[in-house]
């Protein structure tokens, strides 16, 4: 039996045992390698943390915090920093925005924007006018005396809205900056620091805005978009606020004074209207301009008008809230005959039909008013805005056909019509040969022609200066109306005066007198449409040719 060497010992001939011990020692070293390596690594790399981690410079840390704060505050304002607030009769959306120059920007879509240098601070107040509230607008229309306190109401609404906006903005900037700080730093302490810094920046900006507040900035606004025409249309803001009521009255007085001057100095072809002459005032396309009523009243009084004829578009959108605008019809001082325009709704027509002094014509209905036989048809299309697609001239000719049928019926009944009415000239032209005179509007400028069968078509401009549309062009639309003189016995047109005011905010007025061709010296009469067997012998004729324009 072989002898086993004792541990750690050696003896000759025991080489196998020696190999075994060497292998065991090697394996022990291999098994201990990971631990040894780790111990060695720790022994050599157990230096203080400050020698392993790079600490940012304090300025860099501050700049990073400020950047996170500003971005978070801006995102907070953008997402939840706006409020909806009523200001007078309109609904608005108010928002604070970062800005280098401050100020206030009022957006009136789609007309443009109004910028005010109201304050100097790194925040700007944006006010978006969303819509006109029908209930509050109706209240103003029903109670005109409230216009006197409208400025105070608007001031109160703005102050209230600004207070609510300030609170909402504080919540928005703190929430936005805190949330972004938490996402970036993942430390509540840093996130709260960002929120606190955002609140401090907003508070300091508000203090700067308050310290530099300029209430007179509203008197020197900067316009953009279509509103760039506003200064030439309505003058400066001081005049709008303090003198609008005076402006309306002076505009009416201007008409009166100019017509008096005209009567005293006129050298036009001699035509002195007989006291018994029927005098018709033709107006059209008022488009909710309240100044038009003052002008009409002045003309009725100055010219001793017997009948007022309005060929439509008295409203702008035909809404029920606009109806009270028509209440002035009862105070104009003369019978008021009206046909519906494409901006007047069935609601408008129904309401006007209940007003004292008003006669509504539609579907060719004929009436006797002020010594004249008048028939008219309302516009078949209701297109108050671009959301409604117009049917076009075919619909107008169809409506004109109903008017023509009525005119034929009236002639057969020996009650011929003296004046045919329609809003659109296309419909009015269907009366050619069936009435001596046809009146229309719609196109916002005057045109005067004699149709192929002898009917004179007179198209009136806008007596409201285009209403709100007056600000859409480079120049404001003129205010236009005409006075027609008709022989009381024959009911034929003898002459007419065209009255033109130089638009809203301007002070120019013109009155020009025109005579039909057959009323001029040396002219021979021609037969008038619809006169066969229906007029007295010797009746003046309606011309068959286009008259030359008169001069003033």
Coordinates of C-alpha atoms in Angstrom, one line a residue:
X1 CA 0.0 0.0 0.0
X2 CA 1.3 3.4 -0.9
X3 CA 2.0 5.8 1.8
X4 CA 0.2 9.1 1.9
X5 CA 2.4 12.1 2.7
X6 CA 1.3 14.3 5.4
X7 CA -0.1 17.7 4.5
X8 CA 2.5 20.2 3.7
X9 CA 5.2 17.7 3.6
X10 CA 7.2 16.2 0.8
X11 CA 9.2 13.2 0.2
X12 CA 11.0 11.7 -2.6
X13 CA 8.7 9.9 -4.9
X14 CA 5.7 11.8 -4.0
X15 CA 5.5 13.9 -7.2
X16 CA 1.8 13.1 -7.7
X17 CA 0.9 14.5 -4.4
X18 CA 2.8 17.6 -5.2
X19 CA 1.0 18.1 -8.4
X20 CA -2.3 17.7 -6.7
X21 CA -1.4 20.4 -4.1
X22 CA -0.3 22.8 -6.8
X23 CA -3.6 22.3 -8.8
X24 CA -5.7 22.9 -5.7
X25 CA -3.9 26.1 -4.9
X26 CA -4.4 27.4 -8.5
X27 CA -8.1 26.7 -8.4
X28 CA -8.4 28.6 -5.1
X29 CA -6.8 31.5 -6.7
X30 CA -9.1 31.4 -9.7
X31 CA -12.2 31.2 -7.5
X32 CA -11.1 34.2 -5.5
X33 CA -10.3 36.4 -8.5
X34 CA -13.6 38.4 -8.7
X35 CA -13.5 39.2 -5.0
X36 CA -9.9 40.1 -5.2
X37 CA -10.4 42.3 -8.2
X38 CA -13.3 44.1 -6.5
X39 CA -11.2 44.6 -3.3
X40 CA -8.4 45.9 -5.3
X41 CA -10.7 48.3 -7.3
X42 CA -12.2 49.6 -4.0
X43 CA -8.8 50.1 -2.5
X44 CA -7.6 52.1 -5.4
X45 CA -10.9 54.0 -6.1
X46 CA -12.3 54.8 -2.7
X47 CA -11.4 58.5 -3.1
X48 CA -14.0 61.1 -1.9
X49 CA -17.1 61.6 -4.1
X50 CA -16.0 65.1 -5.0
X51 CA -13.1 63.8 -7.0
X52 CA -15.4 61.6 -9.1
X53 CA -18.5 63.8 -9.8
X54 CA -18.3 67.1 -11.7
X55 CA -20.2 69.9 -9.9
X56 CA -21.7 72.6 -12.3
X57 CA -20.7 76.2 -11.9
X58 CA -23.2 78.1 -9.8
X59 CA -23.9 80.6 -12.6
X60 CA -24.7 77.7 -15.0
X61 CA -27.0 76.1 -12.5
X62 CA -28.8 79.5 -12.1
X63 CA -29.1 80.0 -15.8
X64 CA -30.5 76.5 -16.2
X65 CA -33.1 77.1 -13.5
X66 CA -34.1 80.3 -15.1
X67 CA -34.5 78.7 -18.6
X68 CA -36.6 75.9 -17.1
X69 CA -38.7 78.4 -15.2
X70 CA -39.3 80.6 -18.2
X71 CA -40.1 77.7 -20.5
X72 CA -42.4 76.1 -18.0
X73 CA -44.2 79.4 -17.2
X74 CA -44.7 80.1 -20.9
X75 CA -46.2 76.6 -21.5
X76 CA -48.4 77.1 -18.5
X77 CA -49.8 80.4 -19.8
X78 CA -50.2 78.8 -23.3
X79 CA -52.2 75.8 -22.0
X80 CA -54.3 77.1 -19.1
X81 CA -53.5 80.8 -18.8
X82 CA -56.5 82.3 -20.7
X83 CA -60.0 83.2 -19.5
X84 CA -63.3 84.0 -21.2
X85 CA -64.7 87.3 -20.0
X86 CA -67.6 89.5 -21.1
X87 CA -66.7 93.1 -21.9
X88 CA -69.8 95.2 -22.6
X89 CA -71.8 93.6 -25.3
X90 CA -69.0 91.3 -26.6
X91 CA -67.4 88.1 -25.3
X92 CA -63.7 88.1 -25.2
X93 CA -60.8 85.7 -24.5
X94 CA -58.0 87.3 -22.4
X95 CA -54.4 86.0 -22.2
X96 CA -51.1 87.1 -20.9
X97 CA -48.1 86.5 -23.2
X98 CA -44.4 87.1 -22.8
X99 CA -43.3 90.2 -24.6
X100 CA -40.2 92.4 -25.0
X101 CA -42.3 95.6 -25.3
X102 CA -45.5 94.9 -23.3
X103 CA -48.7 96.7 -24.3
X104 CA -52.2 95.5 -25.1
X105 CA -53.3 93.8 -28.4
X106 CA -57.0 93.6 -29.2
X107 CA -57.8 91.2 -32.0
X108 CA -61.1 91.8 -33.8
X109 CA -61.4 88.9 -36.3
X110 CA -61.6 89.2 -39.3
X111 CA -61.1 92.9 -39.4
X112 CA -57.6 93.0 -37.9
X113 CA -56.0 94.1 -34.6
X114 CA -55.7 97.2 -32.4
X115 CA -52.4 97.7 -30.5
X116 CA -52.2 100.0 -27.4
X117 CA -49.0 101.1 -25.7
X118 CA -50.8 100.6 -22.4
X119 CA -47.7 99.6 -20.3
X120 CA -44.0 98.7 -20.5
X121 CA -43.3 95.2 -19.0
X122 CA -42.2 91.8 -20.2
X123 CA -45.8 90.7 -20.5
X124 CA -48.5 91.6 -23.1
X125 CA -52.3 91.4 -22.6
X126 CA -54.0 89.8 -25.6
X127 CA -57.7 90.3 -25.9
X128 CA -59.5 88.3 -28.7
X129 CA -63.1 89.5 -29.4
X130 CA -65.0 86.2 -30.0
X131 CA -68.6 87.3 -30.7
X132 CA -71.3 89.8 -30.1
X133 CA -73.6 88.5 -27.3
X134 CA -77.2 88.7 -28.6
X135 CA -78.7 89.1 -25.2
X136 CA -76.5 92.0 -24.1
X137 CA -76.8 93.6 -27.5
X138 CA -80.6 93.4 -27.4
X139 CA -80.5 95.0 -24.0
X140 CA -78.6 98.0 -25.4
X141 CA -80.9 98.2 -28.4
X142 CA -84.0 98.1 -26.1
X143 CA -82.6 100.7 -23.7
X144 CA -80.5 103.2 -25.7
X145 CA -80.0 105.2 -22.5
X146 CA -77.5 102.6 -21.4
X147 CA -75.1 103.7 -24.1
X148 CA -74.3 106.7 -21.8
X149 CA -72.9 104.3 -19.1
X150 CA -71.3 101.8 -21.5
X151 CA -67.8 103.2 -21.0
X152 CA -68.1 102.7 -17.2
X153 CA -69.4 99.2 -17.8
X154 CA -66.6 98.3 -20.1
X155 CA -64.1 99.7 -17.6
X156 CA -65.6 97.6 -14.8
X157 CA -65.6 94.5 -17.0
X158 CA -62.0 94.9 -18.0
X159 CA -60.9 95.4 -14.4
X160 CA -62.8 92.3 -13.3
X161 CA -61.5 90.3 -16.2
X162 CA -57.9 91.4 -15.5
X163 CA -58.2 90.4 -11.9
X164 CA -59.4 87.0 -12.8
X165 CA -56.8 86.7 -15.4
X166 CA -54.0 87.6 -13.0
X167 CA -55.0 84.9 -10.6
X168 CA -55.4 82.3 -13.4
X169 CA -52.0 83.4 -14.8
X170 CA -50.3 82.9 -11.3
X171 CA -51.7 79.4 -11.1
X172 CA -50.6 78.7 -14.7
X173 CA -47.0 79.9 -14.4
X174 CA -46.4 78.2 -11.1
X175 CA -47.9 74.9 -12.3
X176 CA -46.1 75.0 -15.6
X177 CA -42.7 75.9 -14.1
X178 CA -43.0 73.3 -11.3
X179 CA -44.1 70.5 -13.6
X180 CA -41.2 71.2 -16.0
X181 CA -38.7 71.5 -13.1
X182 CA -39.8 68.1 -11.8
X183 CA -39.5 66.5 -15.2
X184 CA -36.0 68.0 -15.7
X185 CA -34.4 67.8 -12.2
X186 CA -36.5 65.0 -10.7
X187 CA -36.1 66.7 -7.4
X188 CA -39.1 68.3 -5.6
X189 CA -36.9 71.0 -4.2
X190 CA -35.6 72.2 -7.5
X191 CA -39.2 71.9 -9.0
X192 CA -40.6 74.1 -6.2
X193 CA -37.7 76.6 -6.7
X194 CA -38.7 76.9 -10.4
X195 CA -42.4 77.5 -9.4
X196 CA -41.5 80.1 -6.9
X197 CA -39.2 81.9 -9.3
X198 CA -42.0 81.9 -11.9
X199 CA -44.4 83.5 -9.5
X200 CA -41.8 86.1 -8.5
X201 CA -41.1 86.9 -12.2
X202 CA -44.8 87.3 -12.9
X203 CA -45.4 89.4 -9.8
X204 CA -42.5 91.7 -10.8
X205 CA -43.8 92.0 -14.3
X206 CA -47.2 92.9 -13.0
X207 CA -45.7 95.5 -10.8
X208 CA -43.8 97.0 -13.7
X209 CA -47.0 97.0 -15.8
X210 CA -48.9 98.8 -13.0
X211 CA -46.1 101.4 -12.5
X212 CA -46.0 102.2 -16.3
X213 CA -49.7 102.0 -17.0
X214 CA -50.9 104.6 -19.5
X215 CA -54.7 105.1 -19.6
X216 CA -54.4 107.6 -22.5
X217 CA -53.0 104.9 -24.8
X218 CA -56.5 104.3 -26.1
X219 CA -56.4 107.7 -27.8
X220 CA -53.4 106.7 -29.9
X221 CA -54.0 103.2 -31.1
X222 CA -52.1 101.4 -33.8
X223 CA -54.3 99.6 -36.3
X224 CA -53.5 96.5 -38.5
X225 CA -55.4 94.5 -41.1
X226 CA -58.7 96.0 -42.4
X227 CA -58.8 98.2 -39.3
X228 CA -56.1 100.4 -40.8
X229 CA -58.9 102.2 -42.5
X230 CA -60.6 103.0 -39.2
X231 CA -58.8 106.4 -38.5
X232 CA -60.0 107.8 -41.8
X233 CA -63.4 106.4 -41.3
X234 CA -64.3 107.4 -37.8
X235 CA -61.5 109.9 -36.7
X236 CA -59.5 109.5 -33.6
X237 CA -60.7 107.6 -30.5
X238 CA -61.3 110.7 -28.5
X239 CA -63.9 111.9 -31.0
X240 CA -65.5 108.5 -31.1
X241 CA -66.0 108.3 -27.4
X242 CA -67.0 111.8 -26.6
X243 CA -68.6 113.2 -29.7
X244 CA -70.4 110.4 -31.6
X245 CA -73.9 111.6 -30.6
X246 CA -73.0 115.2 -31.6
X247 CA -71.6 113.8 -34.8
X248 CA -74.9 112.2 -35.8
X249 CA -76.8 115.4 -35.1
X250 CA -74.3 117.5 -37.0
X251 CA -74.4 115.2 -40.0
X252 CA -78.1 115.6 -40.2
X253 CA -77.8 119.4 -39.8
X254 CA -75.2 119.4 -42.6
X255 CA -77.7 117.9 -45.0
X256 CA -80.2 120.5 -44.1
X257 CA -77.8 123.5 -44.4
X258 CA -76.4 122.2 -47.8
X259 CA -79.9 121.8 -49.2
X260 CA -80.9 125.3 -48.1
X261 CA -77.7 126.7 -49.7
X262 CA -78.5 124.7 -52.9
X263 CA -82.0 126.2 -53.1
X264 CA -80.7 129.7 -52.7
X265 CA -77.9 129.5 -55.2
X266 CA -78.9 126.8 -57.7
X267 CA -78.4 127.7 -61.4
X268 CA -79.4 124.3 -62.7
X269 CA -82.1 123.9 -65.4
X270 CA -85.1 125.7 -64.0
X271 CA -87.4 123.3 -62.2
X272 CA -89.3 124.6 -59.2
X273 CA -91.3 121.8 -57.7
X274 CA -95.0 122.7 -57.3
X275 CA -96.2 122.6 -53.7
X276 CA -98.6 119.8 -54.8
X277 CA -95.7 117.7 -56.3
X278 CA -95.4 114.3 -54.6
X279 CA -92.0 114.0 -53.0
X280 CA -90.5 110.5 -52.5
X281 CA -87.4 109.9 -50.5
X282 CA -85.5 106.8 -51.8
X283 CA -83.2 105.2 -49.3
X284 CA -81.5 101.7 -49.3
X285 CA -78.9 99.5 -47.7
X286 CA -78.8 101.2 -44.3
X287 CA -77.0 98.2 -42.8
X288 CA -77.7 99.0 -39.1
X289 CA -76.1 102.5 -39.2
X290 CA -78.1 104.5 -36.6
X291 CA -76.9 107.8 -38.1
X292 CA -79.1 107.0 -41.2
X293 CA -82.3 107.7 -39.2
X294 CA -81.1 111.2 -38.3
X295 CA -80.3 111.9 -41.9
X296 CA -83.7 110.6 -43.1
X297 CA -85.6 112.7 -40.5
X298 CA -83.7 115.8 -41.6
X299 CA -84.5 115.2 -45.3
X300 CA -88.1 114.4 -44.6
X301 CA -88.5 117.8 -42.8
X302 CA -86.4 119.8 -45.2
X303 CA -87.9 118.4 -48.4
X304 CA -91.5 118.0 -47.1
X305 CA -91.4 114.3 -48.1
X306 CA -94.7 112.5 -48.7
X307 CA -93.4 108.9 -48.9
X308 CA -90.2 107.2 -47.8
X309 CA -89.2 104.1 -49.9
X310 CA -86.6 101.8 -48.6
X311 CA -85.4 99.1 -51.0
X312 CA -84.0 96.8 -48.3
X313 CA -80.9 95.6 -46.5
X314 CA -81.9 97.7 -43.5
X315 CA -80.3 95.0 -41.3
X316 CA -76.9 93.3 -41.4
X317 CA -77.6 89.7 -40.3
X318 CA -81.4 89.7 -39.9
X319 CA -81.2 88.5 -36.3
X320 CA -84.0 89.0 -33.8
X321 CA -81.5 91.1 -31.7
X322 CA -81.4 93.7 -34.5
X323 CA -85.2 94.2 -34.7
X324 CA -85.4 97.0 -32.2
X325 CA -83.3 99.1 -34.7
X326 CA -86.4 99.4 -36.7
X327 CA -88.4 101.2 -34.0
X328 CA -87.2 104.5 -35.3
X329 CA -89.4 104.0 -38.4
X330 CA -92.4 105.3 -36.5
X331 CA -90.7 108.6 -35.8
X332 CA -89.5 109.5 -39.3
X333 CA -92.4 111.9 -40.1
X334 CA -93.6 110.2 -43.3
X335 CA -95.1 106.9 -44.4
X336 CA -92.4 104.2 -44.8
X337 CA -92.7 101.6 -47.6
X338 CA -90.2 98.7 -47.4
X339 CA -89.1 95.6 -49.3
X340 CA -86.9 92.9 -48.0
X341 CA -83.2 92.8 -48.9
X342 CA -80.8 89.8 -48.8
X343 CA -79.6 90.8 -45.4
X344 CA -83.1 91.1 -44.0
X345 CA -84.7 87.9 -42.7
X346 CA -88.3 86.8 -42.5
X347 CA -88.1 87.7 -38.8
X348 CA -87.1 91.2 -39.8
X349 CA -90.0 91.5 -42.2
X350 CA -92.5 90.2 -39.6
X351 CA -91.3 92.6 -37.0
X352 CA -91.4 95.6 -39.3
X353 CA -94.9 94.7 -40.4
X354 CA -96.1 95.4 -36.8
X355 CA -94.4 98.9 -36.6
X356 CA -96.5 102.0 -36.8
X357 CA -96.1 104.0 -40.0
X358 CA -94.5 101.0 -42.0
X359 CA -95.9 99.2 -45.0
X360 CA -94.2 96.0 -46.0
X361 CA -94.4 94.8 -49.6
X362 CA -93.8 91.3 -50.9
X363 CA -94.8 88.9 -53.7
X364 CA -96.0 91.8 -55.9
X365 CA -98.4 93.2 -53.3
X366 CA -99.7 96.7 -54.4
X367 CA -100.8 99.5 -52.1
X368 CA -101.7 103.1 -52.4
X369 CA -99.5 105.3 -50.2
X370 CA -99.1 109.1 -50.3
X371 CA -101.0 109.4 -53.6
X372 CA -99.0 106.7 -55.3
X373 CA -99.7 103.2 -56.3
X374 CA -96.7 101.1 -55.3
X375 CA -95.9 97.3 -55.7
X376 CA -92.9 95.4 -54.5
X377 CA -91.3 92.0 -54.0
X378 CA -88.8 91.0 -51.3
X379 CA -85.4 89.5 -52.1
X380 CA -85.8 85.7 -52.5
X381 CA -82.3 85.1 -51.1
X382 CA -81.2 85.5 -47.5
X383 CA -77.4 85.7 -47.5
X384 CA -76.3 87.6 -44.4
X385 CA -72.8 86.2 -44.5
X386 CA -70.5 84.0 -46.6
X387 CA -71.7 80.8 -44.9
X388 CA -74.8 80.9 -47.1
X389 CA -74.3 80.2 -50.8
X390 CA -76.3 82.6 -53.0
X391 CA -78.7 81.1 -55.6
X392 CA -77.8 83.8 -58.1
X393 CA -79.7 85.8 -60.7
X394 CA -82.1 82.9 -61.6
X395 CA -83.8 83.3 -58.2
X396 CA -83.9 87.0 -58.6
X397 CA -85.6 86.8 -62.1
X398 CA -88.1 84.4 -60.7
X399 CA -89.0 86.8 -57.9
X400 CA -89.1 89.6 -60.5
X401 CA -91.5 87.5 -62.6
X402 CA -93.9 87.4 -59.7
X403 CA -93.7 91.2 -59.5
X404 CA -94.3 91.5 -63.2
X405 CA -97.4 89.2 -63.0
X406 CA -98.8 91.5 -60.2
X407 CA -98.2 94.6 -62.3
X408 CA -100.1 93.1 -65.2
X409 CA -103.0 92.2 -62.9
X410 CA -103.1 95.7 -61.5
X411 CA -103.2 97.1 -65.0
X412 CA -106.1 94.9 -66.0
X413 CA -107.9 96.0 -62.9
X414 CA -107.5 99.7 -64.0
X415 CA -105.2 100.3 -60.9
X416 CA -101.8 100.6 -62.7
X417 CA -98.8 100.8 -60.5
X418 CA -96.7 103.9 -60.5
X419 CA -93.5 102.6 -58.8
X420 CA -92.2 99.0 -58.7
X421 CA -89.8 98.0 -56.0
X422 CA -87.2 95.2 -55.5
X423 CA -84.0 95.0 -53.6
X424 CA -81.9 93.5 -56.4
X425 CA -81.8 95.3 -59.7
X426 CA -82.0 92.0 -61.6
X427 CA -85.5 91.5 -60.1
X428 CA -86.5 95.1 -60.6
X429 CA -85.6 94.9 -64.3
X430 CA -88.5 92.4 -64.8
X431 CA -90.9 95.3 -64.3
X432 CA -89.7 96.9 -67.6
X433 CA -92.7 98.1 -69.7
X434 CA -95.1 97.5 -66.8
X435 CA -94.5 100.6 -64.6
X436 CA -93.0 104.0 -65.4
X437 CA -90.5 103.8 -62.5
X438 CA -88.6 100.9 -60.8
X439 CA -86.5 101.4 -57.7
X440 CA -83.7 99.1 -56.3
X441 CA -80.6 99.0 -54.2
X442 CA -78.1 96.2 -53.3
X443 CA -75.0 97.3 -55.2
X444 CA -74.1 100.3 -52.8
X445 CA -73.7 102.8 -55.6
X446 CA -76.1 104.8 -57.8
X447 CA -77.1 103.8 -61.3
X448 CA -79.8 105.4 -63.4
X449 CA -80.9 104.0 -66.8
X450 CA -84.0 103.6 -69.0
X451 CA -84.7 99.9 -69.8
X452 CA -85.5 98.8 -73.4
X453 CA -89.3 99.0 -72.9
X454 CA -89.2 102.5 -71.4
X455 CA -89.2 101.9 -67.6
X456 CA -86.7 104.0 -65.7
X457 CA -84.6 101.9 -63.3
X458 CA -83.1 103.9 -60.4
X459 CA -80.6 102.1 -58.2
X460 CA -79.8 103.9 -54.9
X461 CA -76.5 103.8 -53.1
X462 CA -76.1 103.0 -49.4
X463 CA -77.9 105.4 -47.1
X464 CA -75.9 103.8 -44.2
X465 CA -72.6 104.3 -45.9
X466 CA -72.3 100.5 -46.1
X467 CA -72.7 100.1 -42.3
X468 CA -69.7 98.0 -40.9
X469 CA -68.6 97.5 -44.5
X470 CA -67.5 101.1 -44.5
X471 CA -64.2 100.0 -42.9
X472 CA -63.4 97.4 -45.5
X473 CA -62.0 99.6 -48.2
X474 CA -59.3 102.3 -48.4
X475 CA -62.0 105.0 -48.4
X476 CA -65.3 105.0 -46.5
X477 CA -68.4 104.5 -48.6
X478 CA -70.5 107.6 -49.1
X479 CA -74.0 108.1 -47.6
X480 CA -76.5 108.4 -50.4
X481 CA -80.2 109.1 -50.8
X482 CA -82.4 110.6 -53.5
X483 CA -85.5 112.8 -53.5
X484 CA -87.8 112.1 -56.4
X485 CA -90.4 114.7 -57.6
X486 CA -93.5 113.2 -59.2
X487 CA -96.4 115.0 -60.8
X488 CA -99.4 114.6 -58.6
X489 CA -101.8 114.3 -61.5
X490 CA -99.8 112.0 -63.8
X491 CA -97.6 110.4 -61.2
X492 CA -94.6 110.7 -63.6
X493 CA -91.1 111.6 -62.6
X494 CA -90.4 115.3 -63.1
X495 CA -86.9 115.6 -61.5
X496 CA -84.8 114.2 -58.8
X497 CA -82.1 115.4 -56.4
X498 CA -79.2 113.2 -55.5
X499 CA -77.8 113.8 -52.0
X500 CA -74.3 112.5 -51.2
X501 CA -72.4 112.7 -47.9
X502 CA -68.7 112.0 -47.9
X503 CA -69.0 108.9 -45.7
X504 CA -68.6 108.4 -42.0
X505 CA -66.3 110.8 -40.3
X506 CA -66.1 113.2 -43.3
X507 CA -67.7 116.6 -43.7
X508 CA -68.4 116.9 -47.4
X509 CA -72.0 117.0 -48.8
X510 CA -73.2 117.4 -52.3
X511 CA -76.7 117.9 -53.7
X512 CA -77.3 117.7 -57.5
X513 CA -80.5 118.1 -59.4
X514 CA -81.3 116.0 -62.5
X515 CA -84.1 116.3 -65.0
X516 CA -85.5 113.5 -67.3
X517 CA -84.7 114.1 -70.9
X518 CA -88.3 114.9 -71.8
X519 CA -88.5 117.7 -69.1
X520 CA -85.6 119.6 -70.6
X521 CA -86.2 122.6 -72.8
X522 CA -87.1 121.6 -76.4
X523 CA -87.6 118.0 -75.6
X524 CA -90.6 116.1 -77.0
X525 CA -92.6 113.7 -74.8
X526 CA -92.6 110.0 -75.5
X527 CA -95.2 107.4 -74.5
X528 CA -94.6 105.9 -71.0
X529 CA -94.9 102.2 -70.2
X530 CA -98.2 101.1 -68.9
X531 CA -99.9 104.4 -69.7
X532 CA -102.2 103.3 -72.5
X533 CA -105.8 103.9 -71.4
X534 CA -104.7 104.5 -67.8
X535 CA -103.5 108.1 -67.7
X536 CA -105.2 111.5 -68.2
X537 CA -104.7 113.1 -71.6
X538 CA -101.6 115.3 -71.8
X539 CA -99.7 113.3 -69.2
X540 CA -96.0 113.8 -69.1
X541 CA -94.1 110.9 -70.6
X542 CA -91.4 108.8 -69.3
X543 CA -88.2 109.0 -71.4
X544 CA -87.1 106.2 -73.7
X545 CA -83.5 107.2 -73.7
X546 CA -80.8 107.4 -71.0
X547 CA -80.7 111.0 -69.6
X548 CA -77.5 113.0 -69.4
X549 CA -76.3 113.6 -65.9
X550 CA -77.2 116.9 -64.3
X551 CA -74.7 119.2 -62.7
X552 CA -74.5 120.9 -59.3

